Coordinates of C-alpha atoms in Angstrom, one line a residue:
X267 CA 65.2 134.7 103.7
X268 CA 67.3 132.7 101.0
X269 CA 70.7 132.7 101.6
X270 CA 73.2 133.7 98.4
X271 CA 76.8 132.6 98.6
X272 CA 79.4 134.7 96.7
X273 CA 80.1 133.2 93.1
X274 CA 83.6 132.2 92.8
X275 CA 85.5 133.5 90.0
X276 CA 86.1 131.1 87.2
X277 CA 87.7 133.7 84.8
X278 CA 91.0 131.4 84.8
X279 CA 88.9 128.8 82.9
X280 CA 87.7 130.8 80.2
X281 CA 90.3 129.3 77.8
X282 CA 90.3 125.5 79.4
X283 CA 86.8 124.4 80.0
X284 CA 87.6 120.6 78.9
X285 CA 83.6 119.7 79.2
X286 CA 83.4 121.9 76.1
X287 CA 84.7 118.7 73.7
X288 CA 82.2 116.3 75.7
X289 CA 78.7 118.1 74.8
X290 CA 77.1 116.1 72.1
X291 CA 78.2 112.9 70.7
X292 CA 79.7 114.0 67.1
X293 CA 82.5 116.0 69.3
X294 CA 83.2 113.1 71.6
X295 CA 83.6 111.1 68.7
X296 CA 86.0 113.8 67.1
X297 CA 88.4 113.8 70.1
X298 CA 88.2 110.0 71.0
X299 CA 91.6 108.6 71.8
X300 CA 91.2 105.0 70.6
X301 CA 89.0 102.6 69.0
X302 CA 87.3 99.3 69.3
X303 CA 86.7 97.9 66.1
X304 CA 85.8 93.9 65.2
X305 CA 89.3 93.4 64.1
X306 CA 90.7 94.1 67.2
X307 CA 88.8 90.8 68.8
X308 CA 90.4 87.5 68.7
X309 CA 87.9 84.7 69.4
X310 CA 89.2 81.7 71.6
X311 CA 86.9 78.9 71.1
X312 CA 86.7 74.6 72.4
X313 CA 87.1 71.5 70.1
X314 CA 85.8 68.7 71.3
X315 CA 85.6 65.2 70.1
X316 CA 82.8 63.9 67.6
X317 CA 80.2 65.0 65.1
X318 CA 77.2 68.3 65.6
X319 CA 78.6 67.9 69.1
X320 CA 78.6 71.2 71.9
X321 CA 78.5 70.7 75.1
X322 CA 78.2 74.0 78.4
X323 CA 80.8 74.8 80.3
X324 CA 78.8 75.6 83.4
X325 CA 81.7 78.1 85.0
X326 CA 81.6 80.3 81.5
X327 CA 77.5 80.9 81.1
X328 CA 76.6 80.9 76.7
X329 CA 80.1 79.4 76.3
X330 CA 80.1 76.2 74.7
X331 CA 82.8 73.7 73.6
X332 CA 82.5 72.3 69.6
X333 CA 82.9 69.4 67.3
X334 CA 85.1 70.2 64.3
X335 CA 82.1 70.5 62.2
X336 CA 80.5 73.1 64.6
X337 CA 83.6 74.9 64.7
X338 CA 83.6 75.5 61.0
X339 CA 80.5 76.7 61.2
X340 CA 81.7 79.4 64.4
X341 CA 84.6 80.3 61.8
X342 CA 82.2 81.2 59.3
X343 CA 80.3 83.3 61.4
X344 CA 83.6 85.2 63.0
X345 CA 84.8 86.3 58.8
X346 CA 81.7 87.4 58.1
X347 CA 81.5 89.6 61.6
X348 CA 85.0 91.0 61.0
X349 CA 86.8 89.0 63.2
X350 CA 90.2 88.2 62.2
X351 CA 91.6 85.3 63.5
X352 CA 90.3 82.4 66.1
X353 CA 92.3 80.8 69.2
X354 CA 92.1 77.5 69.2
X355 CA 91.8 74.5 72.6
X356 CA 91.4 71.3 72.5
X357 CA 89.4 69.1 74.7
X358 CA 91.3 66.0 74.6
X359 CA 89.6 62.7 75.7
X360 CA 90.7 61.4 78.6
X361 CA 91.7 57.9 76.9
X362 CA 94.6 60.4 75.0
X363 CA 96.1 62.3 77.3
X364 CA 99.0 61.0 79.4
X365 CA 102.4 61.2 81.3
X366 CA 104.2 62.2 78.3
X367 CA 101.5 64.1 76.6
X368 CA 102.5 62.5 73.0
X369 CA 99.1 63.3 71.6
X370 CA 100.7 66.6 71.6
X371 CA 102.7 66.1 68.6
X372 CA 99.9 63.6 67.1
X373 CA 99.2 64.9 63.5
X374 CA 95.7 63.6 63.4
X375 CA 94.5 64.9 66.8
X376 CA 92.0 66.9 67.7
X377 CA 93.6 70.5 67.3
X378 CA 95.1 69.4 63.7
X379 CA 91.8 67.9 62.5
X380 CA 90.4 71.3 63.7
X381 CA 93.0 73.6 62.2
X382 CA 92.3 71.4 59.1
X383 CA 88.7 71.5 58.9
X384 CA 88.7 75.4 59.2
X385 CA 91.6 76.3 57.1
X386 CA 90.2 74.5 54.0
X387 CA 86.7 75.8 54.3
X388 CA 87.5 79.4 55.8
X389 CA 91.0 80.0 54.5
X390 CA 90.1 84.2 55.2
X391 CA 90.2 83.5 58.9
X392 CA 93.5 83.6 60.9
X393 CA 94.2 80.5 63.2
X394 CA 95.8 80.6 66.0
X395 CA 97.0 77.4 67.7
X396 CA 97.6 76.9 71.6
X397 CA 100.9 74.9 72.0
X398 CA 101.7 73.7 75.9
X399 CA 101.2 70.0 77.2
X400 CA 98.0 70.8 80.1
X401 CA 95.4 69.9 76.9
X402 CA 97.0 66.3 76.2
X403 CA 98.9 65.5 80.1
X404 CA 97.2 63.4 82.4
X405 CA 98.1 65.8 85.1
X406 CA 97.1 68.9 84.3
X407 CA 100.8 70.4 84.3
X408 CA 101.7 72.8 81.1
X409 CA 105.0 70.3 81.3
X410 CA 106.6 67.1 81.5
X411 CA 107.1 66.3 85.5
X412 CA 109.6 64.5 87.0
X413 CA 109.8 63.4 90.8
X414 CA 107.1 66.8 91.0
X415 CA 110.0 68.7 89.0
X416 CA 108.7 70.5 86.1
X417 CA 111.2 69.9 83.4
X418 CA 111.8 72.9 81.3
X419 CA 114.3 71.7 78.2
X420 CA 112.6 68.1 77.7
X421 CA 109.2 70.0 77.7
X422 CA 110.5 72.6 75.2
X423 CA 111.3 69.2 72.9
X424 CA 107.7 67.7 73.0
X425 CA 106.3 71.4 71.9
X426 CA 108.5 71.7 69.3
X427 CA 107.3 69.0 67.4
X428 CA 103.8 69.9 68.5
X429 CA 104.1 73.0 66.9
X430 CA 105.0 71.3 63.9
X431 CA 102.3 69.3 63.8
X432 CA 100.2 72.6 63.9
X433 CA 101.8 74.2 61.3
X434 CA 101.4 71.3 59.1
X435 CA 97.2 71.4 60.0
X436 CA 96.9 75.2 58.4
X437 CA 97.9 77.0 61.7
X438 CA 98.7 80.6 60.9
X439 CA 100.2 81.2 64.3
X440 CA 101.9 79.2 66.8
X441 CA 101.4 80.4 70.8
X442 CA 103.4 78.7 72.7
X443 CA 101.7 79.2 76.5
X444 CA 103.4 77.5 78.5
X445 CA 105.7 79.9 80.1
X446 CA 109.3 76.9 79.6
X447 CA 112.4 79.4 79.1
X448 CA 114.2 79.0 75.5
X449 CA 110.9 77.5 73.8
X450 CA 110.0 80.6 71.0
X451 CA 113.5 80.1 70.1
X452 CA 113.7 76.9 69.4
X453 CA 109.6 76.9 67.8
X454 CA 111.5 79.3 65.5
X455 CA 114.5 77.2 64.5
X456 CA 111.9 74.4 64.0
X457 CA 109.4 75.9 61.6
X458 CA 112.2 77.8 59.9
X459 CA 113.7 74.5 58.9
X460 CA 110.9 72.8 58.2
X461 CA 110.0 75.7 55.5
X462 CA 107.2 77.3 57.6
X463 CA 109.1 80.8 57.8
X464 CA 105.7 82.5 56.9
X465 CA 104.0 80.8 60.4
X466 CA 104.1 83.1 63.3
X467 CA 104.7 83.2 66.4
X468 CA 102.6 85.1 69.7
X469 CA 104.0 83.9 72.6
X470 CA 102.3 84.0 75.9
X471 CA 105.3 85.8 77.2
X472 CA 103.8 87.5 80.2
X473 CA 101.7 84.7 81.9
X474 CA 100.6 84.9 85.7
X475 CA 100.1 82.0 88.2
X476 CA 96.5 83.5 88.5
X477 CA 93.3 82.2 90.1
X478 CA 91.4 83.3 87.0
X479 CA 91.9 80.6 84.8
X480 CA 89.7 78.1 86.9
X481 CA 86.7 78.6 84.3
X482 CA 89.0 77.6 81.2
X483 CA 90.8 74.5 82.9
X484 CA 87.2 73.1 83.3
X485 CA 86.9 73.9 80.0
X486 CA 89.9 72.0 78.6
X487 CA 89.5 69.2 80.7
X488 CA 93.0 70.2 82.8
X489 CA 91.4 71.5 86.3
X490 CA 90.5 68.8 87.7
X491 CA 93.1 66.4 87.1
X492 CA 96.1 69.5 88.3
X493 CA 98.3 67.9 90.5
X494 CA 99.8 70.9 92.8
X495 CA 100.4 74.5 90.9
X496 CA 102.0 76.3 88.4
X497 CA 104.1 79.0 90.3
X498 CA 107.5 77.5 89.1
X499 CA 107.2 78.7 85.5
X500 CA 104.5 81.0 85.6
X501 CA 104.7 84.7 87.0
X502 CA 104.9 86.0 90.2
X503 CA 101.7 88.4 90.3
X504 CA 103.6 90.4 92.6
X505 CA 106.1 91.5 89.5
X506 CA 106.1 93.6 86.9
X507 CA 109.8 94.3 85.5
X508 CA 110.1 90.4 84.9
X509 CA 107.1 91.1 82.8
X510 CA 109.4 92.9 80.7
X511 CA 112.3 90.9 80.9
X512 CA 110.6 87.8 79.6
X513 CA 108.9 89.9 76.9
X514 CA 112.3 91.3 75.6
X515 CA 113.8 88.0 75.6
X516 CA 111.0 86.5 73.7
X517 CA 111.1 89.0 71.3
X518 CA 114.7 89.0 70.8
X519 CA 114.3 85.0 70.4
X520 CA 111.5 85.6 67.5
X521 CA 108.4 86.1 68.6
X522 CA 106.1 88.3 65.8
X523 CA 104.0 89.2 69.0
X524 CA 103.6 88.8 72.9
X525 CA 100.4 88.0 74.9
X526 CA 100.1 89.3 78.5
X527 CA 97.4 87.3 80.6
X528 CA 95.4 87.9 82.7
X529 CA 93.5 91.0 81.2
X530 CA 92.2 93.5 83.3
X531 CA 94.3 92.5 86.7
X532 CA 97.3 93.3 84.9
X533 CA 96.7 96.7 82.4
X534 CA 99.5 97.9 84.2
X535 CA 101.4 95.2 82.2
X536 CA 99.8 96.2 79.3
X537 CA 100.9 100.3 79.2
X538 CA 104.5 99.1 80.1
X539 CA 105.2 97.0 77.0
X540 CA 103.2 98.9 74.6
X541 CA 105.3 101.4 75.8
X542 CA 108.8 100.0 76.2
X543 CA 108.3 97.7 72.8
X544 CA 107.8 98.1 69.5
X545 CA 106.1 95.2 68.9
X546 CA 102.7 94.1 68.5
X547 CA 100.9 93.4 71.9
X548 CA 97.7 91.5 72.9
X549 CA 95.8 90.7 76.2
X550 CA 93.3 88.0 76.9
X551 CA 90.3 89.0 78.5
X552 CA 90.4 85.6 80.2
X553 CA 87.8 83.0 81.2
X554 CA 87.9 84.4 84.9
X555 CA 87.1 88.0 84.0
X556 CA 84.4 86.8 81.2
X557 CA 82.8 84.6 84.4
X558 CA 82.4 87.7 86.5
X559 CA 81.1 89.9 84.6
X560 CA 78.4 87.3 83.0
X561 CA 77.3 86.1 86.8
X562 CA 77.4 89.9 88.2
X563 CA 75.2 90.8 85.1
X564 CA 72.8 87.8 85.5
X565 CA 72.6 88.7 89.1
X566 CA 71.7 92.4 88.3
X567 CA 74.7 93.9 90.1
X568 CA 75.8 95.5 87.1
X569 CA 75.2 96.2 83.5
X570 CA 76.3 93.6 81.4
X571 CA 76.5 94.9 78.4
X572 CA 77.9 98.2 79.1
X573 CA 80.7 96.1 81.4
X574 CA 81.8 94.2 78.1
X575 CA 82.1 97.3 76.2
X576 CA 84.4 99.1 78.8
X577 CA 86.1 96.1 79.8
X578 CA 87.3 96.3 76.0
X579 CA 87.8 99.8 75.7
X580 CA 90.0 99.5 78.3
X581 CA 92.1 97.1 76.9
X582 CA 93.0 99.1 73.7
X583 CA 93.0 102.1 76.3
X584 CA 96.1 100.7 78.1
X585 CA 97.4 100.0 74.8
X586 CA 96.7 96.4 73.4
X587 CA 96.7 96.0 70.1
X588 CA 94.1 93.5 70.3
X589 CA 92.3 91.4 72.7
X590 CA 91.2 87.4 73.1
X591 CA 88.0 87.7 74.5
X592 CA 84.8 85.0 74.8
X593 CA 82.1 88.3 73.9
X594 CA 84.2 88.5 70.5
X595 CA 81.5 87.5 68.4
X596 CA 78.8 89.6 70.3
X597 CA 81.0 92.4 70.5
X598 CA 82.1 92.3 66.9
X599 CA 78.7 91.7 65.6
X600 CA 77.4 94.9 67.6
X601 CA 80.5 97.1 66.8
X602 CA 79.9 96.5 63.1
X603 CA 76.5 97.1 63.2

């Protein structure tokens, strides 16, 4: 004899059944709380040294570093897929870099022949130029070191007149990364006198001492050659409120924008200053993340494709204006189309 269990009465829910709204696709897409479009995606991409040049970064799988002309031709490709801007890194050869990272503020090195190269043949396309000493110092450091002291003001000099030198190439937007107190202020006071008051500034102003930038130090040329941490200037992963005390104080010293990175590890960063400032907020999906999800995929533990797209989602979900992501290209591509 089958057994039958009393029905229990769902009356109350006669006015509240919320699966109502998620039946058929055209009333999901009615009630959808936020978007991912292409211009939300910021693409970070490598320069490297020399001509029709690329070369694999073997920690970031379909990741490949550029030669000026190569990244042109990535620019190109990023307008016409809706992309708005790029991030720019240089590689720089070892024979450059040094104690004093003065290829920094070299106005013919590889970052400025980049900018250059990409401003006068794809002036549509935004360009976004890293400024912090790990891509030109012989020891890996985002600053000038002293008797193992990382010096904050002298560094703050040297990327000043880096950033100079950027704005000068075509950059449209100067992100200082570097985490040095006082540094957007004074990038401010320097491109303001030197007439670039239309050149903006995104400072990284909520940066982690995180494990999940190994991927992008190979790719820079800066991991191997780090010599001890970064835990004196950048954050404590154990804070948040000194997320938003450095993010006030870089707005309040001139910042157009703020990045918060890592990504996903930190979206709890992410609601709080979308929240608590009216500014414009971005997160970088960084190299880390973009290594996970690539080697889970390839080893079947999940589904790659349908982890990038929520990944991003989730991003704009916790309230970023806009992400720096590797998949940009893919993603925008697919989004559009």
């Amino acid at each position: 004899m089958t057994q039958t269990w009393p029905r229990h009465d769902m009356s109350f829910l006669a006015g509240r059944r919320l699966r109502r709204s998620r039946r058929a696709g055209w009333s999901r897409a009615m009630v959808r709380e936020t978007e991912l479009l292409p211009r939300d995606l910021i693409w970070p991409l490598f320069v490297i040294a020399g001509q029709n040049e690329k070369t694999q970064i073997k920690t970031m799988p379909g990741v490949e570093r550029l030669s000026v002309d190569l990244m042109v031709e990535a620019a190109r490709a990023a307008r016409d897929a809706g992309i708005p801007a790029l991030a720019i890194f240089p590689n720089t050869p070892d024979h450059l870099r040094s104690e004093d990272a003065t290829e920094a503020y070299n106005p013919d090195n590889l970052m400025c022949r980049a900018l250059s190269a990409i401003k006068a043949a794809v002036p549509e396309i935004g360009l976004i130029a890293d400024v912090a000493l790990d891509e030109y110092s012989s020891d890996g450091q985002d600053g000038l070191v002293r008797d193992g002291e990382i010096l904050n003001d002298e560094t703050v000099d040297v990327m000043v007149r880096s950033a100079l030198v950027q704005a000068r190439a075509g950059a449209d937007i100067i992100a200082p990364s570097d985490m040095m107190d006082g540094r957007v202020a004074a990038i401010r006071a320097a491109l303001d006198g030197e007439g670039f008051e239309h050149v903006q500034i995104m400072s990284y102003a909520a940066k982690y001492a995180s494990c999940f930038y190994g991927p992008f130090r190979e790719a820079v040329g800066s991991g191997s050659r780090l010599k001890g941490d970064k835990r004196t200037y950048q954050m404590d992963y154990a804070n948040s409120d000194e997320a938003l005390r450095e993010i006030e104080q870089d707005i309040a010293e001139g910042a157009d924008s703020v990045m918060i990175k890592p990504g996903l590890p930190y979206l709890d960063i992410v609601r709080r200053a979308a929240d608590a400032f009216n500014a414009p907020i971005y997160a970088y999906q960084v190299s880390g993340e973009y290594a996970m999800i690539e080697m889970a995929g390839a080893a079947g533990a999940i589904d790659r494709d349908a982890a990038v797209l929520e990944s991003l989602w989730a991003f704009k979900r916790a309230g970023a204006n806009g992400v720096l992501t590797y998949f940009a290209l893919e993603m925008a591509r697919k989004l559009a189309g």
